[in-house]
PDB file of C-alpha atoms and ligand atoms in Angstrom:
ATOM      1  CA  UNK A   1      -4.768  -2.269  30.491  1.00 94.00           C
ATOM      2  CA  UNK A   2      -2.661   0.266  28.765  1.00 95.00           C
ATOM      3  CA  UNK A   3       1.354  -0.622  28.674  1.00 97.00           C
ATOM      4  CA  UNK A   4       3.807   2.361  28.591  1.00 95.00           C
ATOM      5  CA  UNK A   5       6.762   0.962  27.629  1.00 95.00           C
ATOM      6  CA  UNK A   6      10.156   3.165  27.470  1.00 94.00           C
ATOM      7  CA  UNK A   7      13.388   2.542  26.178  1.00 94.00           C
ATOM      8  CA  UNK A   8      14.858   5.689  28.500  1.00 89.00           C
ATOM      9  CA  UNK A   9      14.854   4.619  32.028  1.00 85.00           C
ATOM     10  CA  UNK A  10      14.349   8.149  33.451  1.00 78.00           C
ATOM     11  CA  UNK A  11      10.773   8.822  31.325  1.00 79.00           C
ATOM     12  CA  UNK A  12       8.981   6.409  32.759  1.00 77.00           C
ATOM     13  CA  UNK A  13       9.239   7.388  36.384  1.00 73.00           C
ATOM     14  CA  UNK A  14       8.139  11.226  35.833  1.00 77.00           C
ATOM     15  CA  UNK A  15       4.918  10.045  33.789  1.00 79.00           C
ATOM     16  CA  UNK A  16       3.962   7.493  36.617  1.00 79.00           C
ATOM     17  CA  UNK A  17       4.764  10.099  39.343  1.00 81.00           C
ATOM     18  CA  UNK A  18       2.156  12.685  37.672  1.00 76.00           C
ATOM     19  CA  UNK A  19      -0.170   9.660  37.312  1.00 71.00           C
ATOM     20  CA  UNK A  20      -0.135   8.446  41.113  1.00 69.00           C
ATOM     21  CA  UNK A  21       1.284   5.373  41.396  1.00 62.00           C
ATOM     22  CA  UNK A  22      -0.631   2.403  42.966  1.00 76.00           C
ATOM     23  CA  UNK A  23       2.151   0.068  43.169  1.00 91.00           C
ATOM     24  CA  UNK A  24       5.557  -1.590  42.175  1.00 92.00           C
ATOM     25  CA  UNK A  25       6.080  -5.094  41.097  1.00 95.00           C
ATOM     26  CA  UNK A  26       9.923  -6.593  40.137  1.00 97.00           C
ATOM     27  CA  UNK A  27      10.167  -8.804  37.990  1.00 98.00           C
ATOM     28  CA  UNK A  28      13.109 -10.415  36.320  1.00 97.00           C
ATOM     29  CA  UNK A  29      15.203  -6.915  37.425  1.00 96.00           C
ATOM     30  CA  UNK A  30      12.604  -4.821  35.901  1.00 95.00           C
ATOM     31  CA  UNK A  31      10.428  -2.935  37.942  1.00 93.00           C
ATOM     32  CA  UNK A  32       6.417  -2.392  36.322  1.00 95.00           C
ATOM     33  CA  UNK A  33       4.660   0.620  38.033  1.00 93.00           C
ATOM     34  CA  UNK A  34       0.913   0.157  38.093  1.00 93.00           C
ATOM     35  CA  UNK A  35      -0.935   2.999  38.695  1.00 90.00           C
ATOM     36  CA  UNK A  36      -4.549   4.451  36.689  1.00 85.00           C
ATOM     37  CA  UNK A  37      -5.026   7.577  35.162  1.00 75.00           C
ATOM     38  CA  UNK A  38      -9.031   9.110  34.577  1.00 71.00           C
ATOM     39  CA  UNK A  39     -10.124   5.868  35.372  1.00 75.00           C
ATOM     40  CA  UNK A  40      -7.474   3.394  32.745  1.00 79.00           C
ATOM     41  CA  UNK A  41      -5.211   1.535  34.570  1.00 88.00           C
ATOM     42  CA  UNK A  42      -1.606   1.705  33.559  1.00 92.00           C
ATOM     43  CA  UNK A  43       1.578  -0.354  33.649  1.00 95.00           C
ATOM     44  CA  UNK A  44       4.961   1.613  32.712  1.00 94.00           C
ATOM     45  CA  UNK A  45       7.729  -0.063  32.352  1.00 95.00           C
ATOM     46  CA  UNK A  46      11.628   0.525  31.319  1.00 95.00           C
ATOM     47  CA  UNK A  47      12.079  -1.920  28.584  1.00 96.00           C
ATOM     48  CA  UNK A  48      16.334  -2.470  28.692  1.00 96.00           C
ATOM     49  CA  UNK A  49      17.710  -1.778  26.014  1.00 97.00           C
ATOM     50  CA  UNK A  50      18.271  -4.338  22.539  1.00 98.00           C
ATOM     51  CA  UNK A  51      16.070  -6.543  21.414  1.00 98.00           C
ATOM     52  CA  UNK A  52      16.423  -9.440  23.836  1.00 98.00           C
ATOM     53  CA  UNK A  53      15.476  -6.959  26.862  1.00 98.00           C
ATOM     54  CA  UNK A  54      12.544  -5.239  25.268  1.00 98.00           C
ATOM     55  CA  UNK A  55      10.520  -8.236  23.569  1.00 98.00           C
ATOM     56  CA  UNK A  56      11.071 -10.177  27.246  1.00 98.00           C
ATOM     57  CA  UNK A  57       9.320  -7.032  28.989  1.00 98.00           C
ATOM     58  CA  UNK A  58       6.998  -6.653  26.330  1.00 98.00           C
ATOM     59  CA  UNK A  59       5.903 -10.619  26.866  1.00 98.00           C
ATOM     60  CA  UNK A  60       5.897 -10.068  30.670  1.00 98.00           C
ATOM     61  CA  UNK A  61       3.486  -6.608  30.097  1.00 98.00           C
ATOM     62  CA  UNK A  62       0.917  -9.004  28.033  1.00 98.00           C
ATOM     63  CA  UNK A  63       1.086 -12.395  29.965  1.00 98.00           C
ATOM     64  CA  UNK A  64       1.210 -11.335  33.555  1.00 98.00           C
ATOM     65  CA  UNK A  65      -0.121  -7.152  33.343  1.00 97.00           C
ATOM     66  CA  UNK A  66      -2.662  -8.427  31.124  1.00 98.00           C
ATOM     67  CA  UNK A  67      -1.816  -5.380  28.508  1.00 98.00           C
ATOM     68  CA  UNK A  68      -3.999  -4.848  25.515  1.00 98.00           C
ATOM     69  CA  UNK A  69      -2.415  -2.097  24.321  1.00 98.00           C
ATOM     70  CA  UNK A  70       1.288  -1.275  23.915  1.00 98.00           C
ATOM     71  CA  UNK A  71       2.962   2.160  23.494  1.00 98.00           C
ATOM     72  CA  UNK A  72       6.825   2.834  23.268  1.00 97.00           C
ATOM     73  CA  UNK A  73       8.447   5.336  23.584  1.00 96.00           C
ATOM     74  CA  UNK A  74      12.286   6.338  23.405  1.00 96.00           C
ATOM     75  CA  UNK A  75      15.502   7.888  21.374  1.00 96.00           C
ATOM     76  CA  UNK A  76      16.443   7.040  17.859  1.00 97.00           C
ATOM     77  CA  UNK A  77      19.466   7.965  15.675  1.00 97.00           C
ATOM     78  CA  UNK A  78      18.408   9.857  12.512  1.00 97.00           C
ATOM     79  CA  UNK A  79      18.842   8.098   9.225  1.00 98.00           C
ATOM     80  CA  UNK A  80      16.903   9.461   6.478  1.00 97.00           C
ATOM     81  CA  UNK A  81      18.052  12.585   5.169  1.00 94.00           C
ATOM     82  CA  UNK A  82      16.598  16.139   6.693  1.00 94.00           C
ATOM     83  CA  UNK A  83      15.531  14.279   9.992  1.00 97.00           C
ATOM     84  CA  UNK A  84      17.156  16.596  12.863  1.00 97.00           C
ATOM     85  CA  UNK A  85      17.623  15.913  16.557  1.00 97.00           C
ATOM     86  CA  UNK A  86      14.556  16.858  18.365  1.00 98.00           C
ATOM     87  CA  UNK A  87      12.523  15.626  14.968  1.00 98.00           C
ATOM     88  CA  UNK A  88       9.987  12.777  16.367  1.00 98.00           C
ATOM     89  CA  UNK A  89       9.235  10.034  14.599  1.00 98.00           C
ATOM     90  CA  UNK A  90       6.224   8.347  14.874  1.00 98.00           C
ATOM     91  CA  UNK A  91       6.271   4.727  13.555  1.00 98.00           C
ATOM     92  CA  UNK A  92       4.131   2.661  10.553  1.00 98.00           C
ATOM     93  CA  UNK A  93       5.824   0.069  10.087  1.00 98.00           C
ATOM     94  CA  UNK A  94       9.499  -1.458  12.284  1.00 98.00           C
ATOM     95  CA  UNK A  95      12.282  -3.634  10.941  1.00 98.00           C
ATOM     96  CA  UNK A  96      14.909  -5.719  12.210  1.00 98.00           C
ATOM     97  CA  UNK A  97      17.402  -4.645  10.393  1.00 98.00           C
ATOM     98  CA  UNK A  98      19.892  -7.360  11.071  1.00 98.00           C
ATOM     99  CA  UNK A  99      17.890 -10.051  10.905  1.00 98.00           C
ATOM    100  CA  UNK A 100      19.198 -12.729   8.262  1.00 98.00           C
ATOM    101  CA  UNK A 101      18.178 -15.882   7.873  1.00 97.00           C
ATOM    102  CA  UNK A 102      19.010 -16.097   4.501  1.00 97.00           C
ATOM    103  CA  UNK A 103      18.670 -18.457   2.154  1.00 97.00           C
ATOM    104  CA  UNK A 104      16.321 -20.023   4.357  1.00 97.00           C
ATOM    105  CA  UNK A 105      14.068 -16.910   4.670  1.00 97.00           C
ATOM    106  CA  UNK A 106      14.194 -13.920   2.663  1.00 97.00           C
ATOM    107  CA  UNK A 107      16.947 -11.386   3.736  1.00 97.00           C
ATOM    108  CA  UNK A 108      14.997  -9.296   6.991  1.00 98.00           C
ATOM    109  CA  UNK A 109      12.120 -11.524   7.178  1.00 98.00           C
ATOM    110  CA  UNK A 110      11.147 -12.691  10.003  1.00 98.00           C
ATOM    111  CA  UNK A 111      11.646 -16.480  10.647  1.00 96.00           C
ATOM    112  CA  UNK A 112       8.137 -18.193  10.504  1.00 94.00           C
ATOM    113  CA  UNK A 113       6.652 -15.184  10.608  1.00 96.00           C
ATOM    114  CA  UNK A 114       6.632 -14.588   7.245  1.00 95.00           C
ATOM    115  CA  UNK A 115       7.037 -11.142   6.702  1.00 96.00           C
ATOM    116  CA  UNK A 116      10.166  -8.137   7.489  1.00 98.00           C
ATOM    117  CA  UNK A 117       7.545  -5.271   7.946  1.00 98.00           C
ATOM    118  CA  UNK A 118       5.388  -5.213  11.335  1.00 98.00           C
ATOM    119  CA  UNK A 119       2.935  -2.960  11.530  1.00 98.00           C
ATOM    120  CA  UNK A 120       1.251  -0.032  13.835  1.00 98.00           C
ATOM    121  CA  UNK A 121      -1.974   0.102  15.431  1.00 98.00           C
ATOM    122  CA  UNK A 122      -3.308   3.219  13.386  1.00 98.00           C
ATOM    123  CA  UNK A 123      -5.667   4.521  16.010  1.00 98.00           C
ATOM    124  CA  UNK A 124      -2.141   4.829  18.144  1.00 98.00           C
ATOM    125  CA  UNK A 125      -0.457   6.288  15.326  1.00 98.00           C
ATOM    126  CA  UNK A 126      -2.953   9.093  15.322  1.00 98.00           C
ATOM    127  CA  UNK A 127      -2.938   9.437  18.893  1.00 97.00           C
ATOM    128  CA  UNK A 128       0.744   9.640  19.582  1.00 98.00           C
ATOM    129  CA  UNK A 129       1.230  12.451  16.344  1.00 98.00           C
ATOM    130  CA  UNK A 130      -1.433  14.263  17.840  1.00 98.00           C
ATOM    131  CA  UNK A 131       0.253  14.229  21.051  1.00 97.00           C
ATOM    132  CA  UNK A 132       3.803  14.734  19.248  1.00 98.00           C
ATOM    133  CA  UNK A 133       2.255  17.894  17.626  1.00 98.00           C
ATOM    134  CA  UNK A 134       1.045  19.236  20.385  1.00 97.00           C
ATOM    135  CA  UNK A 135       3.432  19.079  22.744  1.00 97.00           C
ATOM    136  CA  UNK A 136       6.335  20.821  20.550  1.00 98.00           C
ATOM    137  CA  UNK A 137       3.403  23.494  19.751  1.00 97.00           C
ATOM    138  CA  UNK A 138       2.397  24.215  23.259  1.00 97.00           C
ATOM    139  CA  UNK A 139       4.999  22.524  25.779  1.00 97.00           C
ATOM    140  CA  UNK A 140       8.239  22.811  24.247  1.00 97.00           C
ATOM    141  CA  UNK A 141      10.198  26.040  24.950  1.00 97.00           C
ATOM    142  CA  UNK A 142       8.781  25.288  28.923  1.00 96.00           C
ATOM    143  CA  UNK A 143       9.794  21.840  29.114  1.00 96.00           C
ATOM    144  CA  UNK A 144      13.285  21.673  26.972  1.00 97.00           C
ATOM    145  CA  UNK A 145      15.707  24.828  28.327  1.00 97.00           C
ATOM    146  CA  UNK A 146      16.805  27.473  25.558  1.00 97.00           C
ATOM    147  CA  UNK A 147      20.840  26.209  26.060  1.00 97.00           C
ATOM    148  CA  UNK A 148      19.589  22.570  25.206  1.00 97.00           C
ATOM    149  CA  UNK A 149      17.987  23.669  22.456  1.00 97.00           C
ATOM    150  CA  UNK A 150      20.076  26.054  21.213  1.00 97.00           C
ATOM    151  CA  UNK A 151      23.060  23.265  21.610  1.00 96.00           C
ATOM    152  CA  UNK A 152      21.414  20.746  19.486  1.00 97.00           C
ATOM    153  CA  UNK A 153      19.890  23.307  17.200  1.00 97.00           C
ATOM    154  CA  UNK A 154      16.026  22.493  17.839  1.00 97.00           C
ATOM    155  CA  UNK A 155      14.335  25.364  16.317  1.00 95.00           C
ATOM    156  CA  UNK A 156      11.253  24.204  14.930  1.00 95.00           C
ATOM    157  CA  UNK A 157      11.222  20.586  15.143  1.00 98.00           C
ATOM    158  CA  UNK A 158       8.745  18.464  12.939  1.00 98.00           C
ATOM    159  CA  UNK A 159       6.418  15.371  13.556  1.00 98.00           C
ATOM    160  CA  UNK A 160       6.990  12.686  11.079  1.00 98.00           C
ATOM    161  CA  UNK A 161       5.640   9.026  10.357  1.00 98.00           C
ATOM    162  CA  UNK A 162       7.507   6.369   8.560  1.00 98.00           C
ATOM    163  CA  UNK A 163       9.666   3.216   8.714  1.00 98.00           C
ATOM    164  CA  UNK A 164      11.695   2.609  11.910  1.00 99.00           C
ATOM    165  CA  UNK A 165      14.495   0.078  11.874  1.00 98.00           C
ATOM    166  CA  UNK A 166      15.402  -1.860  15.130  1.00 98.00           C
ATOM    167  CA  UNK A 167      18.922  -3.827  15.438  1.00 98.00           C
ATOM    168  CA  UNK A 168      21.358  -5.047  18.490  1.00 98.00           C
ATOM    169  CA  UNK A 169      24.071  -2.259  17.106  1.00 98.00           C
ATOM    170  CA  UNK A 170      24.756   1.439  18.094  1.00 97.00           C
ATOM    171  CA  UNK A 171      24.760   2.927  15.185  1.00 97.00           C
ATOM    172  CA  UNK A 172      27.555   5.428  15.300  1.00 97.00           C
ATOM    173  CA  UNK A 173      29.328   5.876  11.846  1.00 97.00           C
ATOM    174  CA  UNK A 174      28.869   7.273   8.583  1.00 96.00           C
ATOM    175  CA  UNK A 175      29.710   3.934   6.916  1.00 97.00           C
ATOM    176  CA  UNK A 176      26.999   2.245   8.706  1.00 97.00           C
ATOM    177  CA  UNK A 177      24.042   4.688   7.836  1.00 96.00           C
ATOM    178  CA  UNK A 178      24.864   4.316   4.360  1.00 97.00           C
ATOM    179  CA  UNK A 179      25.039   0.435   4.387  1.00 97.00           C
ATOM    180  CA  UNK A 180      21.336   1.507   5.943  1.00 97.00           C
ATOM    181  CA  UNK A 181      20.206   3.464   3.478  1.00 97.00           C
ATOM    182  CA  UNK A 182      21.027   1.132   0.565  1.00 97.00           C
ATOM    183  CA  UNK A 183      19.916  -1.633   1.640  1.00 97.00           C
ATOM    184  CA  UNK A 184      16.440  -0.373   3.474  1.00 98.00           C
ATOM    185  CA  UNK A 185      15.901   3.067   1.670  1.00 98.00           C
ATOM    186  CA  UNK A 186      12.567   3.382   3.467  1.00 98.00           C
ATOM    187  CA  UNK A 187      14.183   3.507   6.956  1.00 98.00           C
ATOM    188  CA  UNK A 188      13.526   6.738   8.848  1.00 98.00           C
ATOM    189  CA  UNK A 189      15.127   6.248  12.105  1.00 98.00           C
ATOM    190  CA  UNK A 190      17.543   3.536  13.645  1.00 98.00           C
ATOM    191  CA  UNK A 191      17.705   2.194  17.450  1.00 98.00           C
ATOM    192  CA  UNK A 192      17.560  -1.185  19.233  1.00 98.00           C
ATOM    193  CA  UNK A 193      13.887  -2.129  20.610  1.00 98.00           C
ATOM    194  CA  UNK A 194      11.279  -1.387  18.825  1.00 98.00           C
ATOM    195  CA  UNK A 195      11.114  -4.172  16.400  1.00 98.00           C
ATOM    196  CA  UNK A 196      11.220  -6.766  18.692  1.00 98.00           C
ATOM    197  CA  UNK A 197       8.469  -5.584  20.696  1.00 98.00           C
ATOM    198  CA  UNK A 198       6.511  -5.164  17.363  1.00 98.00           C
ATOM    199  CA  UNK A 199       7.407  -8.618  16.996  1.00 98.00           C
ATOM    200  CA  UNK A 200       5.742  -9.773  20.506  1.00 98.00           C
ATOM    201  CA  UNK A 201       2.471  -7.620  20.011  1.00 98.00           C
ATOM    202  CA  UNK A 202       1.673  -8.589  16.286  1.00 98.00           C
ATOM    203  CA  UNK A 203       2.671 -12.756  17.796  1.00 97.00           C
ATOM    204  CA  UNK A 204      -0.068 -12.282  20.791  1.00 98.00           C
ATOM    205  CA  UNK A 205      -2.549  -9.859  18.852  1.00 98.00           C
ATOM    206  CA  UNK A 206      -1.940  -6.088  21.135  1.00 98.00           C
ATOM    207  CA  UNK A 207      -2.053  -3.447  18.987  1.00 98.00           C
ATOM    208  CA  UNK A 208       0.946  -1.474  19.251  1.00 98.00           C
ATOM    209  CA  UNK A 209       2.558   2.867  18.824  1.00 98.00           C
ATOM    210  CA  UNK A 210       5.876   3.596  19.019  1.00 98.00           C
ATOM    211  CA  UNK A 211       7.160   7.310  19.150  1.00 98.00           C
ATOM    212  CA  UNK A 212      10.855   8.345  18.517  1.00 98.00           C
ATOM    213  CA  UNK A 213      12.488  11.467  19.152  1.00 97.00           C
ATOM    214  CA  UNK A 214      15.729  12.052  17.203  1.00 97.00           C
ATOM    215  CA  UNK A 215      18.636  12.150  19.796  1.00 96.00           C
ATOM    216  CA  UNK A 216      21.694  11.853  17.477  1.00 96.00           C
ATOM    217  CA  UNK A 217      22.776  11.675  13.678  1.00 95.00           C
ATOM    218  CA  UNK A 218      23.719   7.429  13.887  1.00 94.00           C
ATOM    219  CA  UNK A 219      27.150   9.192  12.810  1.00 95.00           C
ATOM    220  CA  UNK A 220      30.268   9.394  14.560  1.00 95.00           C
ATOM    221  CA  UNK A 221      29.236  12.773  16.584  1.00 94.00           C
ATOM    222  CA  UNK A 222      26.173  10.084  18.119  1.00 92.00           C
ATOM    223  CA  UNK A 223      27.691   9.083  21.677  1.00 92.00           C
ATOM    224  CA  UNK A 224      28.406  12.085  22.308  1.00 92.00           C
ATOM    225  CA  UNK A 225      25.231  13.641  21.456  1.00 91.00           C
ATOM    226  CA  UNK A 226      23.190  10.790  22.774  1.00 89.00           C
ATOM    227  CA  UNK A 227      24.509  11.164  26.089  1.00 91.00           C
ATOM    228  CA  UNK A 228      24.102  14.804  26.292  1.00 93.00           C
ATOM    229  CA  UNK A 229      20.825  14.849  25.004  1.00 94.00           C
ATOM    230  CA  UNK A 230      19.289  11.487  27.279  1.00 91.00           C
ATOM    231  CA  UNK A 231      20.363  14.001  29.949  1.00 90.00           C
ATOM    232  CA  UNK A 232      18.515  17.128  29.079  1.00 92.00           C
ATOM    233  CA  UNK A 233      16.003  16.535  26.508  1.00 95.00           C
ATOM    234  CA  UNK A 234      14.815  12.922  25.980  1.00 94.00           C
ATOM    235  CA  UNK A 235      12.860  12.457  28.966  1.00 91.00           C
ATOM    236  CA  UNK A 236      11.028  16.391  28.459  1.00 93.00           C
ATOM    237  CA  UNK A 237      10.009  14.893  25.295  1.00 95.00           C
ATOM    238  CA  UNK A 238       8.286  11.538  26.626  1.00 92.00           C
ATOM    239  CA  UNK A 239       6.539  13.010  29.805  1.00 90.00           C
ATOM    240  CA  UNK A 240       5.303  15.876  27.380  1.00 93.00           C
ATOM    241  CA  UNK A 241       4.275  13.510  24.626  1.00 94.00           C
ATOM    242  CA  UNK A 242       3.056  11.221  26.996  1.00 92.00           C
ATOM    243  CA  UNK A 243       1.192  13.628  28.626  1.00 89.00           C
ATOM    244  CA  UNK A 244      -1.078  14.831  26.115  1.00 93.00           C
ATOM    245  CA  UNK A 245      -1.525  11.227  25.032  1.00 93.00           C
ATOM    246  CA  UNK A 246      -3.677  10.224  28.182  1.00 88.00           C
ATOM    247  CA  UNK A 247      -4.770  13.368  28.314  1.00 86.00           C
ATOM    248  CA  UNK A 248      -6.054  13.780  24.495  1.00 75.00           C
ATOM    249  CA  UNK A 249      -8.001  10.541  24.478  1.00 67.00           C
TER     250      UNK A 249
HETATM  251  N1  SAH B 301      25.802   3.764  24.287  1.00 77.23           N
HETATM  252  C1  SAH B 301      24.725   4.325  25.045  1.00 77.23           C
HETATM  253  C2  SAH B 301      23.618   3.336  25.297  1.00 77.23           C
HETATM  254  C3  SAH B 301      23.203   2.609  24.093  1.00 77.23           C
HETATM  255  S1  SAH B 301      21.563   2.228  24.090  1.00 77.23           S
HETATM  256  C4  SAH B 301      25.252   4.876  26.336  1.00 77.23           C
HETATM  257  O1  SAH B 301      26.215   5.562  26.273  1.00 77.23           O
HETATM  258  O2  SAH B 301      24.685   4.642  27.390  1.00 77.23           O
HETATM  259  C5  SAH B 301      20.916   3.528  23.166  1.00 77.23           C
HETATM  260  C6  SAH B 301      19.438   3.690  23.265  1.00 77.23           C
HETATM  261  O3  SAH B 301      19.067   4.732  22.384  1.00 77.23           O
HETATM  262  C7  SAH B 301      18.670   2.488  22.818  1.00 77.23           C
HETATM  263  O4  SAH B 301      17.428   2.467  23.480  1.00 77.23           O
HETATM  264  C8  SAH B 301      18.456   2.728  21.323  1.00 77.23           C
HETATM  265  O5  SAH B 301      17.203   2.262  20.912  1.00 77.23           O
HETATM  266  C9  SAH B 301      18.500   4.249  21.178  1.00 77.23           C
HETATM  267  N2  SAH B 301      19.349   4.833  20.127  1.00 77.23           N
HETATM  268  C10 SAH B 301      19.563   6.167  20.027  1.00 77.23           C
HETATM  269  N3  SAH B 301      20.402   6.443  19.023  1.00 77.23           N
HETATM  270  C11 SAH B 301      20.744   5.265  18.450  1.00 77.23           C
HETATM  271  C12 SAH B 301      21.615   4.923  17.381  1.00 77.23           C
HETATM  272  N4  SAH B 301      22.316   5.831  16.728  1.00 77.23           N
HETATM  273  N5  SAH B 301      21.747   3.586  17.075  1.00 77.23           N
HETATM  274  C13 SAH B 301      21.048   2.670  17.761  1.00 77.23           C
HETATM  275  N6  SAH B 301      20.226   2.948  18.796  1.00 77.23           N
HETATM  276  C14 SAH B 301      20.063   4.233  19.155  1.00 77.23           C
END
């Protein structure tokens, strides 16, 4: 059972519509849409938003879906230099960037866990940039209308892997991002989920993708921008990357 699990409530809904959905089940306010697509059956899910939300979903997708795979998809503020709105980010590696359990545990590790850095299910990871790539190539200028893009300045946006960092904040000032950058350098991308559900799959062994497209600069222009663009642009993004994901397997 594959898990689609989305940080944007809107996203979900459009893939599962185009997928013909089987059924609806609520649990704990959340409501997981079963359906199959070419013969895989499905479970897509809005995962709330912060940590607490998305690891709970992401436990409730494994123990009672039965998932075995796990990908997530949603909006990120940019954080390492040159990364644009409309960039993607596809994920190695997540952090909880304000964990601290210090001087217990090492500053960012995880408690009993023993290590800061969770990992990606490569064979995702070359899945989702596939389908990251070939959506903006092909899909793009349909889906995402010329005044959107010309708004947030998406010319010619680019695919990229790295570091994603995951913490209970909106990060929405130039003070913060620096704080960011010195202390994690290898952070890409900043938002409030993915972490934790990293967390969940490495803890119960499902391998695990996460794709990110850049919605805002984590500066003080983001609340405006993420509002605007969660409107007109994230969910073209995840039903088009999502898309050629089933579709490319
Ligand atoms: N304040 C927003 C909602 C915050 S949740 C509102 O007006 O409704 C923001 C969502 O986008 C989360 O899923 C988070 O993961 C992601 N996100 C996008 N940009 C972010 C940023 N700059 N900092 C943290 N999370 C961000």
């Amino acid at each position: 059972m594959l898990a689609l699990l989305s940080a944007m409530p809107d996203e979900i809904t459009a893939v599962v519509e185009s997928l013909g959905k089987v059924s609806t089940q609520t649990l704990g306010r959340r409501q997981y849409q079963v359906g199959s697509f070419r013969g895989e059956q499905l479970v897509a899910v809005f995962s709330g938003w912060g940590k607490v939300a998305a690891a709970a979903t992401a436990t409730q997708l494994i123990t009672t879906f039965g998932a075995t795979r796990m990908v997530f998809t949603g909006v990120a503020g940019a954080v390492q230099d040159g990364l644009a709105i409309g960039d993607v980010v596809i994920g190695t590696e997540l952090i909880q960037h304000d964990m601290d359990a210090s001087p217990i545990f090492p500053r960012y590790e995880v408690p009993l866990l023993g290590r800061a850095l969770l990992g990606t299910d490569s064979g995702l990871r070359a899945r989702l940039r596939a389908a990251a790539e070939g959506f903006l190539r092909e899909d793009l200028r349909r889906s995402v209308s010329q005044s959107s893009r010309d708004w947030f300045h998406i010319e010619s946006p680019r695919v990229i892997e790295g570091v994603i960092a995951s913490g209970d904040q909106f990060i929405d000032s130039a003070a913060e991002i620096a704080a960011l950058r010195h202390s994690l350098p290898q952070v890409t991308c900043v938002e409030m989920e993915g972490a934790a559900v990293a967390q969940v799959c490495e803890e119960y062994a499902v391998p695990f993708g996460v794709v990110r497209t850049i919605s805002d600069a984590a500066d003080e222009s983001a609340p405006h921008d993420f509002a605007r663009f969660a409107r007109e642009v994230a969910g073209q993004y995840s039903f088009g990357i999502l898309s050629h994901f089933l579709r490319e397997r």
